[in-house]
Amino acid sequence: MNLKKLVFLGLFLASFVVNGQNKQILYDFSEIPQSAMVNPGVEIDFQWYAGIPVLSGVMLQAGSSGIAVDDIFANDGIDINDKIRDRAIYGMDIKDELSGTFQVEFLNLGFRGKNPDLFYTGGMYLEGDAIGYWFRDYAILAYEGNADRLNERFDLSHLKTRGELVNVLHFGLNKNVGDGLTIGGRAKIYSSIFDFNSTKNRGYFVTSPGENNIYVSTLEANMQLRTSGINSISDSFDDETTGSTILKRALLGGNLGLGFDLGFTYHLSDQLVVTGSLLDLGFIYHANDVKTFSLNGRNTVEGLEVILPDAFNDPDTDFWEDLVDEVEEFLPFEDDSNSYVSFRPTKLYGSIRYNFGEPVSGMANCDCGIKAGRSPSNRAKYVNGLGAQLYAINRPRGPQAALTAFYHRRFGNFMALKATYTVDKFTYSNVGLGINLQAGPVNFYAMADNLLAYRNIAASNYASFQLGLNIISWGKR
Amino acid sequence: MKRILSICSVVFLLAATLFSCVEEQDFDQYDEIEVTPTLEASMLYVEAPEDMVNSAPSNVVFTQNFNFDAFSYDAFSERVLDGTITYLVENTTSKTLSITIEFLDDQDNLLGQADNITVDPNSTSQLDVSYGDAGRSIEIIKNTSSIRVSTTNLGDTTSVSNQPDPKIVVKSSAKFRVQLK
């Protein structure tokens, strides 16, 4: 398989990854330090923790709402062009999403303050996120063309995409307020490495019977593509300075932004707990290495039009150049370097959990018990937890939600499991499983999603995994 | 015992995950992907009134080269496979007219053969010319830089049509298949 094929397959697979960013297994899995990243108000009983750099949190999510690799590349004897036409071009809807997310933690630390009710967290992680909706009419135009499609409008709004690579520095505070309430907040500084978005396109292209000539082609467009950081990285390929360019832009040398996470945990009773969090409530101001491309206007063309005898008044008339000039005048393609603001994809989590079974003594040095409500460190944990979670994310075509039922099981203090069943617009059979292992101070966790699809991973519409390695201390016993 | 069973089930699930299956995929099918849209648009429109036809010296109403770069753009010329050019000539004058259309390269050399359309008074004539495997050489299209249109009056120079706004109209459109992959 040559490089061209690999690039194509890579892009193909990357373009069909979907449902990014829902970390339903990690959410409220309080044995894992990284659960604070999805709820800064999670109950934390550690004295301190430190993630192993680069290995403390690795997450990749992939999937598809409309098509899977198997649909196109299965060795089934069907012509691949028929499969592309039937299953992709016409088989997918403009609401089908094509997106993906990855996160790699470089640094993640947490420690309890002199006031034992306060727990501080901080660190840095790299996040890549991209989403594109199925650009159906563009695909039809590219695959089949406009011939024999008189009066059929190709909708330019089908192009709706955004993506970014951003380094995030964060500092958070988790506070046990008492009476079963824990709250938390986190401030984030975003250092954007690159960003692109084209989400508010309008217009159409149509070919109709002409008034004069046989056909008239009409293009009405109000389109914009905003980018930042792309040129720097593109230039760095030529200069062979890609690594240092990305590093510089990641460490506050790119475009900067500010954001916040908020969260809470509240015990409605000894066994009933509600939680909630709001993540990435923030923005990035792009003023550095910005390039915005726009196409605005309307024009109709019936080919070269020569009306005699007036057209011959000027023997030097170049009708072709006149036509090109007219198109450019009425439908200008322009670029500028004006700054812009992009908003982060804000996420919302909520859950309700019922704990039951035998209480498990925590690792913390405490006078523990079920009713020890003063501190999460003192609160004994139940063996079982059963509940439901809600997840929503703000996307270019509006909020996207998922509902999860979960069962959380603890095996002493050395292992905990969480099984989830998630329903969203992409799949009704998403069963996930997470495991947390604690060997002395060493903490290891791993999670995988949509396990039923692993019978044939190529036919899977969605898959994700997440793993990490931490050192945790509960203080002296 | 219950604990052992639970641990075993976890190990089983993790093993199932690790040893998940992938049905046979054939990524060599990539080579068989063909993206060949067919594009269609108007090309050239020329009209001349009957009084211009009547006053033409030597009955040659006009002969004109029109710069036409649409076919010579690399994005098109390097990808075009085959197609058809359609001419539609409407003659509402009172005399028979002959239309000649020639494709020229950037040195004004004739490419292929000229197309001639003779149209009777008050009538319409259509000509479809194929290029590519089922017609003339597609190289003609790829090298076209301008189009020469000539109109000759084969009738008298005094009669006047009773049609409103009598004129000769030459319409044309191109429909070509291009290979994007």
XYZ file of C-alpha atoms in Angstrom:
658
model
C 0.000 0.000 0.000
C 1.598 3.245 -1.110
C 1.724 6.538 0.763
C -1.120 8.038 -1.277
C -3.394 5.193 -0.285
C -2.362 5.472 3.340
C -3.093 9.194 3.357
C -6.464 8.560 1.743
C -7.337 5.825 4.198
C -6.126 7.926 7.087
C -8.267 10.834 5.993
C -11.171 8.508 5.302
C -10.997 6.963 8.736
C -10.361 10.305 10.397
C -13.288 11.830 8.604
C -15.635 9.172 9.890
C -14.878 9.524 13.539
C -17.681 10.772 15.584
C -19.368 11.479 18.886
C -16.254 13.001 20.364
C -15.696 14.017 23.906
C -18.322 12.098 25.866
C -16.386 10.500 28.718
C -19.289 8.708 30.280
C -17.158 5.961 31.831
C -14.688 8.355 33.433
C -17.401 10.663 34.706
C -17.897 10.312 38.457
C -15.409 7.394 38.560
C -13.948 9.024 41.648
C -11.225 6.408 42.213
C -9.477 7.902 39.160
C -7.837 11.337 39.560
C -8.737 12.265 35.973
C -12.427 12.167 36.920
C -11.806 15.663 38.283
C -11.190 16.763 34.695
C -14.803 16.030 33.799
C -16.211 17.232 37.096
C -14.076 19.648 39.134
C -16.573 19.138 41.948
C -16.034 15.391 42.208
C -15.447 13.956 45.680
C -11.703 13.522 46.118
C -10.233 11.575 49.015
C -6.565 11.673 47.934
C -3.875 13.538 49.830
C -2.087 14.107 46.560
C -1.677 12.545 43.175
C 0.646 12.917 40.232
C 0.046 11.651 36.761
C 2.895 9.960 34.943
C 3.736 12.522 32.231
C 2.206 11.653 28.855
C 0.837 8.384 30.290
C -1.539 9.769 32.883
C -4.312 10.371 30.434
C -4.527 9.217 26.847
C -7.899 9.316 25.142
C -8.974 8.648 21.597
C -12.500 8.414 20.339
C -13.573 7.260 16.914
C -16.817 6.341 15.269
C -19.400 7.193 12.661
C -23.050 8.022 12.669
C -23.594 7.221 9.036
C -21.060 4.751 7.747
C -18.308 2.398 8.826
C -15.081 1.272 7.190
C -16.669 -2.113 6.576
C -19.458 -0.522 4.545
C -16.929 0.592 1.945
C -13.949 -1.734 2.188
C -15.534 -5.073 3.072
C -14.357 -7.817 0.739
C -17.906 -8.559 -0.390
C -17.605 -8.568 -4.167
C -19.675 -5.402 -4.601
C -18.187 -2.653 -6.774
C -16.696 -0.062 -4.433
C -18.147 2.727 -6.561
C -21.659 1.366 -5.999
C -20.957 1.163 -2.275
C -19.724 4.749 -2.166
C -22.723 5.962 -4.142
C -25.363 4.009 -2.207
C -23.929 4.049 1.306
C -22.016 7.311 1.490
C -23.175 9.788 -1.140
C -26.891 9.001 -0.866
C -26.845 6.853 2.255
C -25.767 9.546 4.650
C -27.731 12.523 5.833
C -26.516 16.066 6.399
C -27.104 15.513 10.113
C -24.557 12.716 10.107
C -21.486 13.866 11.895
C -17.908 13.198 11.031
C -15.749 14.074 13.977
C -13.159 12.981 16.431
C -11.268 13.928 19.534
C -8.021 13.037 21.205
C -6.418 14.178 24.424
C -2.959 13.594 25.839
C -2.068 14.793 29.303
C 1.453 16.065 29.726
C 1.090 17.075 33.347
C -1.600 16.450 35.931
C -1.069 17.094 39.622
C -3.288 17.461 42.633
C -2.722 18.027 46.331
C -4.701 18.769 49.443
C -4.139 22.154 51.013
C -3.460 23.052 54.624
C -7.185 23.367 54.887
C -8.186 19.721 54.361
C -11.405 20.779 52.727
C -9.498 22.240 49.800
C -7.913 20.226 47.037
C -5.894 21.877 44.290
C -5.369 20.498 40.800
C -3.304 21.681 37.878
C -1.692 20.539 34.717
C -1.477 20.719 30.989
C -2.965 18.661 28.191
C -3.118 18.703 24.433
C -6.494 18.376 22.775
C -7.413 17.928 19.155
C -11.013 18.167 18.145
C -12.682 18.303 14.766
C -16.201 17.953 13.496
C -17.690 18.033 10.049
C -21.225 17.299 8.989
C -21.807 15.263 5.851
C -21.520 17.713 2.940
C -24.011 15.800 0.849
C -24.668 18.232 -1.996
C -20.954 18.932 -2.438
C -20.380 15.170 -2.591
C -23.113 14.700 -5.201
C -21.692 17.539 -7.272
C -18.170 16.139 -7.051
C -19.198 12.531 -7.644
C -21.873 12.911 -10.283
C -21.722 16.518 -11.453
C -24.538 18.876 -12.381
C -25.433 17.336 -15.750
C -29.074 16.296 -16.232
C -29.996 17.926 -12.941
C -31.820 20.998 -14.197
C -33.247 23.220 -11.469
C -31.726 21.051 -8.728
C -30.133 23.319 -6.147
C -26.862 22.238 -4.576
C -27.029 23.637 -1.063
C -23.791 25.320 -0.015
C -24.811 25.294 3.663
C -23.982 21.583 3.730
C -20.385 22.585 4.366
C -20.240 22.929 8.131
C -17.008 22.085 9.873
C -14.668 23.178 12.610
C -11.502 21.853 14.181
C -8.601 22.822 16.341
C -5.473 21.713 18.085
C -5.096 23.430 21.410
C -2.831 23.138 24.415
C -4.602 23.728 27.706
C -3.010 24.880 30.967
C -5.347 24.559 33.898
C -5.575 25.193 37.601
C -8.503 24.031 39.692
C -9.867 24.135 43.182
C -12.102 21.526 44.773
C -13.820 22.403 48.027
C -15.802 20.323 50.435
C -18.476 22.744 51.575
C -20.015 20.350 54.067
C -23.471 18.890 54.435
C -22.719 16.518 51.612
C -21.845 19.195 49.079
C -18.575 19.395 47.175
C -18.001 22.099 44.593
C -15.159 22.772 42.234
C -13.943 25.142 39.589
C -11.100 25.282 37.139
C -9.562 28.102 35.163
C -8.044 27.293 31.782
C -5.682 29.095 29.515
C -5.982 27.911 25.937
C -3.003 28.182 23.639
C -4.309 27.486 20.162
C -1.865 25.772 17.814
C -4.232 25.930 14.881
C -7.900 26.462 14.305
C -10.273 26.331 11.363
C -13.976 26.806 11.106
C -16.526 27.213 8.379
C -19.915 26.924 10.008
C -22.166 29.672 8.698
C -22.245 29.045 4.976
C -25.293 29.820 2.897
C -26.192 29.799 -0.765
C -26.656 27.410 -3.651
C -25.513 26.454 -7.119
C -28.107 25.609 -9.739
C -28.245 24.986 -13.477
C -31.500 25.968 -15.165
C -32.800 26.464 -18.695
C -31.338 29.755 -19.886
C -33.174 32.842 -21.016
C -30.828 33.357 -23.946
C -28.469 30.415 -24.081
C -29.315 26.755 -23.455
C -28.460 26.824 -19.746
C -27.943 29.402 -17.055
C -25.636 28.611 -14.137
C -26.370 30.498 -10.943
C -24.120 30.681 -7.921
C -25.308 32.516 -4.840
C -22.816 32.241 -2.017
C -22.232 33.600 1.431
C -19.340 31.470 2.586
C -16.449 31.913 4.950
C -13.515 29.834 6.114
C -11.583 31.204 9.081
C -8.191 29.808 9.950
C -5.396 30.578 12.353
C -2.012 28.958 12.736
C -2.332 26.978 9.503
C 0.203 29.097 7.601
C 2.812 28.860 10.357
C 2.577 25.099 10.419
C 2.489 24.854 6.640
C 5.617 27.005 6.394
C 7.298 24.938 9.090
C 7.036 21.860 6.849
C 9.218 23.645 4.278
C 11.623 24.947 6.916
C 11.690 21.584 8.710
C 10.847 23.353 11.959
C 7.462 21.731 12.545
C 8.292 20.463 16.032
C 9.544 23.775 17.370
C 6.716 25.691 15.683
C 4.053 23.515 17.276
C 5.840 23.648 20.644
C 6.079 27.421 20.504
C 2.429 27.812 19.618
C 1.444 25.294 22.301
C 3.332 27.166 25.019
C 1.457 30.472 24.814
C 3.066 31.458 21.494
C -0.114 30.934 19.531
C -3.521 32.465 19.998
C -4.711 32.617 23.561
C -8.032 32.094 25.210
C -9.656 31.752 28.564
C -12.136 29.257 29.907
C -13.695 27.758 32.995
C -15.003 24.437 34.277
C -17.546 24.204 37.073
C -18.938 21.210 38.930
C -20.532 19.849 42.072
C -21.434 16.684 43.941
C -24.301 16.645 46.406
C -25.597 13.890 48.649
C -29.372 14.034 48.688
C -29.265 11.252 51.264
C -26.736 8.779 52.516
C -27.129 6.723 49.395
C -28.462 9.086 46.771
C -26.019 11.430 45.046
C -26.414 13.992 42.276
C -23.577 15.561 40.321
C -23.196 18.068 37.559
C -20.497 19.873 35.624
C -20.098 22.449 32.896
C -16.821 22.233 30.978
C -14.949 24.507 28.597
C -17.051 27.566 29.047
C -14.576 29.700 27.171
C -13.251 31.271 24.040
C -10.054 31.791 22.066
C -9.147 35.119 20.515
C -7.391 34.556 17.196
C -5.212 37.491 16.176
C -1.982 35.766 15.234
C -1.441 34.128 11.830
C -5.094 34.556 10.884
C -6.362 33.965 7.368
C -10.022 34.261 6.491
C -11.348 33.340 3.055
C -14.767 34.453 1.887
C -16.989 34.124 -1.153
C -19.912 36.513 -1.110
C -22.288 37.478 -3.871
C -24.481 36.199 -6.653
C -23.916 35.732 -10.329
C -25.617 34.052 -13.240
C -23.729 32.943 -16.319
C -25.046 31.826 -19.699
C -21.635 31.497 -21.278
C -20.075 34.092 -23.559
C -22.837 36.365 -24.768
C -22.299 38.284 -28.003
C -25.135 40.519 -29.155
C -24.449 41.960 -32.593
C -23.892 44.435 -33.986
C -23.156 46.383 -30.759
C -20.678 43.777 -29.564
C -18.361 44.620 -32.449
C -18.179 48.336 -31.644
C -14.862 47.692 -29.926
C -12.832 45.278 -32.062
C -10.468 44.605 -29.144
C -13.183 43.310 -26.871
C -12.185 40.077 -25.156
C -15.536 38.544 -24.260
C -13.946 35.800 -22.170
C -12.015 38.261 -20.004
C -15.142 40.375 -19.653
C -17.026 37.324 -18.418
C -14.306 36.440 -15.906
C -14.188 40.049 -14.673
C -17.958 40.094 -14.263
C -17.932 36.905 -12.206
C -15.148 38.250 -10.003
C -16.985 41.525 -9.542
C -20.294 40.025 -8.523
C -18.862 37.037 -6.716
C -15.567 38.140 -5.195
C -13.309 35.589 -3.543
C -11.406 37.490 -0.894
C -9.070 36.881 1.994
C -8.124 38.992 4.975
C -6.267 38.788 8.272
C -8.915 40.168 10.594
C -8.952 38.690 14.081
C -11.846 36.540 15.245
C -13.150 34.785 18.326
C -13.944 31.079 18.466
C -15.931 29.530 21.268
C -14.960 26.225 22.763
C -17.363 23.299 22.471
C -19.002 23.559 25.878
C -19.961 20.296 27.557
C -22.574 19.582 30.206
C -22.715 16.518 32.445
C -25.266 15.539 35.056
C -25.847 12.345 36.999
C -27.850 10.725 39.714
C -26.445 7.701 41.533
C -27.883 5.322 44.085
C -25.285 3.615 46.273
C -26.020 0.336 47.954
C -24.483 -2.799 49.399
C -21.656 -3.125 51.858
C -19.684 0.010 52.705
C -15.996 -0.112 51.808
C -13.483 1.657 54.003
C -11.495 4.213 52.062
C -7.731 4.424 51.755
C -7.659 7.715 53.634
C -6.518 8.059 57.231
C -9.832 8.795 58.797
C -12.568 8.026 61.193
C -14.685 6.758 58.371
C -18.287 5.829 58.186
C -21.368 6.059 56.047
C -22.628 9.088 57.898
C -19.244 10.817 58.107
C -20.540 13.626 55.992
C -17.991 16.232 56.859
C -15.365 15.207 54.339
C -15.178 12.987 51.275
C -12.030 11.553 52.845
C -14.090 10.339 55.747
C -17.021 9.091 53.747
C -17.089 5.343 53.333
C -17.948 4.187 49.851
C -20.565 1.631 49.022
C -19.711 -1.470 47.071
C -22.333 -0.744 44.419
C -23.522 2.328 42.604
C -26.305 2.431 40.059
C -27.449 5.481 38.203
C -27.909 7.537 35.102
C -25.927 10.279 33.427
C -26.776 12.955 30.921
C -24.266 14.464 28.545
C -24.661 17.345 26.121
C -22.221 19.216 23.932
C -22.640 22.372 21.935
C -22.072 21.620 18.259
C -22.371 23.700 15.057
C -25.807 22.232 14.287
C -26.968 22.666 17.892
C -26.643 20.664 21.105
C -26.039 16.946 20.919
C -27.014 14.746 23.853
C -26.384 11.268 25.186
C -27.993 9.321 27.999
C -26.074 6.730 29.997
C -27.086 4.117 32.533
C -24.234 2.814 34.648
C -23.291 0.302 37.283
C -20.275 0.985 39.473
C -18.740 -1.824 41.499
C -15.893 -1.664 43.993
C -13.739 -4.636 44.952
C -12.121 -3.538 48.174
C -9.669 -0.742 47.568
C -7.689 -2.447 44.849
C -10.139 -2.525 41.997
C -13.240 -0.765 40.776
C -15.322 -1.303 37.673
C -17.830 0.784 35.865
C -20.085 -0.566 33.167
C -22.130 1.786 31.024
C -24.883 1.598 28.464
C -25.194 4.744 26.368
C -27.860 5.854 23.946
C -27.292 8.711 21.549
C -28.040 9.629 17.957
C -25.312 7.322 16.699
C -25.964 4.027 18.423
C -28.400 2.316 20.753
C -26.033 -0.480 21.677
C -23.050 1.262 23.206
C -21.844 -0.820 26.131
C -18.666 0.414 27.800
C -16.459 -0.879 30.563
C -13.856 0.818 32.718
C -11.454 -0.695 35.206
C -9.405 1.004 37.870
C -6.581 -0.892 39.538
C -4.759 0.307 42.616
C -1.502 -1.414 43.604
C -0.148 0.508 46.555
C 0.400 4.040 45.311
C 0.297 3.033 41.657
C -2.976 3.645 39.931
C -3.828 2.309 36.485
C -7.069 2.709 34.637
C -8.372 1.627 31.248
C -11.700 2.140 29.541
C -13.212 0.994 26.300
C -16.463 1.858 24.658
C -18.992 0.196 22.378
C -17.682 -3.262 23.208
C -20.387 -5.144 21.309
C -19.035 -3.708 18.077
C -15.666 -5.338 18.682
C -17.037 -8.492 17.064
C -16.160 -6.691 13.842
C -14.388 -3.471 14.618
C -14.409 -2.430 10.948
C -18.199 -2.384 10.999
C -18.285 -0.348 14.190
C -19.840 3.071 14.104
C -18.134 4.135 17.265
C -15.226 3.100 19.445
C -13.070 4.758 22.047
C -10.455 3.950 24.570
C -8.862 5.769 27.423
C -6.077 4.789 29.777
C -3.745 6.333 32.273
C -1.166 5.834 34.990
C -0.960 7.838 38.216
C 0.722 7.824 41.599
C -1.727 8.443 44.425
C -1.188 9.064 48.111
C -3.873 9.104 50.780
C -1.453 10.358 53.419
C -0.215 8.530 56.477
C -2.507 5.900 57.858
C -16.356 -17.261 45.341
C -18.518 -14.378 44.159
C -15.439 -12.182 44.024
C -13.565 -14.739 41.959
C -16.487 -14.963 39.548
C -16.610 -11.206 39.232
C -12.901 -10.958 38.547
C -13.114 -13.765 36.019
C -15.904 -12.007 34.184
C -13.859 -8.818 34.042
C -10.867 -10.692 32.705
C -13.111 -12.330 30.136
C -14.535 -9.017 28.983
C -11.107 -7.446 28.736
C -9.829 -10.457 26.818
C -12.798 -10.224 24.492
C -11.883 -6.622 23.922
C -8.246 -7.394 23.285
C -9.049 -10.223 20.904
C -11.779 -8.432 19.031
C -12.351 -9.347 15.414
C -12.063 -7.495 12.164
C -13.789 -9.027 9.171
C -11.685 -9.161 6.048
C -11.223 -5.751 4.463
C -9.837 -5.148 0.989
C -8.192 -1.752 0.947
C -6.885 -2.391 -2.578
C -10.401 -1.469 -3.690
C -9.165 2.095 -3.344
C -7.557 1.697 -6.785
C -10.961 0.961 -8.286
C -12.581 4.163 -7.061
C -13.642 6.322 -9.981
C -14.801 9.864 -9.417
C -15.955 11.061 -12.828
C -18.639 13.732 -12.571
C -20.344 15.043 -15.681
C -20.426 18.816 -15.859
C -22.747 20.838 -18.007
C -22.908 24.556 -18.840
C -23.588 26.997 -21.609
C -20.690 27.921 -23.852
C -21.295 30.629 -26.412
C -24.311 32.686 -27.416
C -24.260 34.843 -30.550
C -27.151 36.717 -32.077
C -27.327 38.975 -35.105
C -30.380 40.884 -36.338
C -31.788 40.393 -39.829
C -30.820 43.882 -40.966
C -27.197 42.977 -40.252
C -27.670 39.840 -42.343
C -29.145 41.855 -45.204
C -26.392 44.466 -45.139
C -23.480 42.008 -44.987
C -20.945 42.483 -47.788
C -20.379 39.363 -49.885
C -23.115 37.730 -47.795
C -20.644 37.042 -44.956
C -22.607 38.307 -41.976
C -19.652 38.001 -39.647
C -16.549 35.944 -38.944
C -15.176 36.330 -35.473
C -12.689 34.614 -33.169
C -13.868 34.477 -29.596
C -11.267 33.887 -26.908
C -12.497 30.880 -24.928
C -10.205 29.689 -22.145
C -12.678 27.493 -20.287
C -11.308 24.316 -21.857
C -7.646 25.214 -21.485
C -7.574 25.578 -17.712
C -5.373 22.814 -16.336
C -8.085 21.805 -13.888
C -10.248 20.892 -16.871
C -7.891 19.997 -19.698
C -5.896 17.542 -17.594
C -9.012 15.714 -16.426
C -11.541 15.775 -19.251
C -12.458 12.313 -20.579
C -15.271 12.699 -23.063
C -18.412 14.632 -23.745
C -20.680 16.397 -26.139
C -21.057 19.910 -27.471
C -24.546 20.884 -28.500
C -25.311 23.684 -30.962
C -28.788 25.053 -31.289
C -29.327 27.536 -34.110
C -32.572 29.503 -34.332
C -33.182 31.356 -37.544
C -36.167 33.700 -37.581
C -34.930 35.610 -40.638
C -36.372 35.094 -44.119
C -33.294 33.474 -45.638
C -31.247 30.328 -45.320
C -28.093 30.807 -43.285
C -24.933 28.772 -42.899
C -23.133 28.738 -39.573
C -19.565 27.482 -39.328
C -17.918 26.801 -36.005
C -14.212 26.105 -35.702
C -12.081 25.338 -32.664
C -8.637 26.968 -32.736
C -5.516 26.485 -30.668
C -3.481 29.332 -29.173
C -1.755 29.847 -32.572
C -5.149 30.126 -34.309
C -4.630 26.784 -36.021
C -7.776 24.824 -36.775
C -8.287 21.838 -34.487
C -10.144 18.954 -36.068
C -12.827 19.707 -38.570
C -15.175 22.648 -38.780
C -18.841 22.161 -37.923
C -21.308 23.495 -40.422
C -24.974 24.018 -39.695
C -27.355 25.170 -42.404
C -30.643 26.590 -41.173
C -33.677 27.291 -43.278
C -35.768 30.429 -42.770
C -37.936 30.362 -39.678
C -36.522 27.126 -38.399
C -34.298 25.667 -35.737
C -31.451 23.247 -36.180
C -29.513 21.262 -33.588
C -26.141 19.569 -33.874
C -24.568 17.338 -31.237
C -20.852 16.664 -31.605
C -19.245 13.963 -29.483
C -15.657 13.982 -28.289
C -13.696 11.205 -26.695
C -13.872 7.469 -27.356
C -17.182 7.655 -29.214
C -16.402 10.734 -31.265
C -13.710 13.123 -32.281
C -10.395 13.341 -30.482
C -10.667 14.808 -27.000
C -7.350 16.539 -27.744
C -9.352 19.065 -29.775
C -11.131 20.172 -26.609
C -7.982 20.138 -24.494
C -6.163 22.434 -26.897
C -8.970 24.821 -27.693
C -8.048 28.412 -26.989
C -10.638 30.219 -29.092
C -13.739 29.551 -31.138
C -14.324 31.036 -34.578
C -17.929 31.531 -35.611
C -18.833 32.478 -39.164
C -22.277 33.173 -40.552
C -22.981 33.293 -44.256
C -26.207 34.362 -45.896
C -27.242 31.782 -48.494
C -30.369 33.707 -49.503
C -31.293 37.161 -50.700
C -30.411 40.455 -49.060
C -33.693 42.304 -49.431
C -36.506 40.236 -47.981
C -37.644 40.841 -44.433
C -39.138 38.220 -42.154
C -42.625 38.726 -40.813
C -41.470 37.366 -37.426
C -41.113 39.830 -34.561
C -37.471 40.817 -34.009
C -36.058 38.505 -36.707
C -32.497 37.340 -36.111
C -30.078 34.479 -36.217
C -29.211 33.017 -32.822
C -26.432 30.527 -32.149
C -26.644 28.788 -28.792
C -24.235 26.203 -27.492
C -23.561 24.117 -24.413
C -20.897 21.696 -23.303
C -21.402 18.495 -21.341
C -18.175 16.779 -20.354
C -17.111 14.003 -18.050
C -14.003 14.741 -16.011
C -11.876 12.398 -13.969
C -11.225 13.681 -10.441
C -9.853 10.285 -9.456
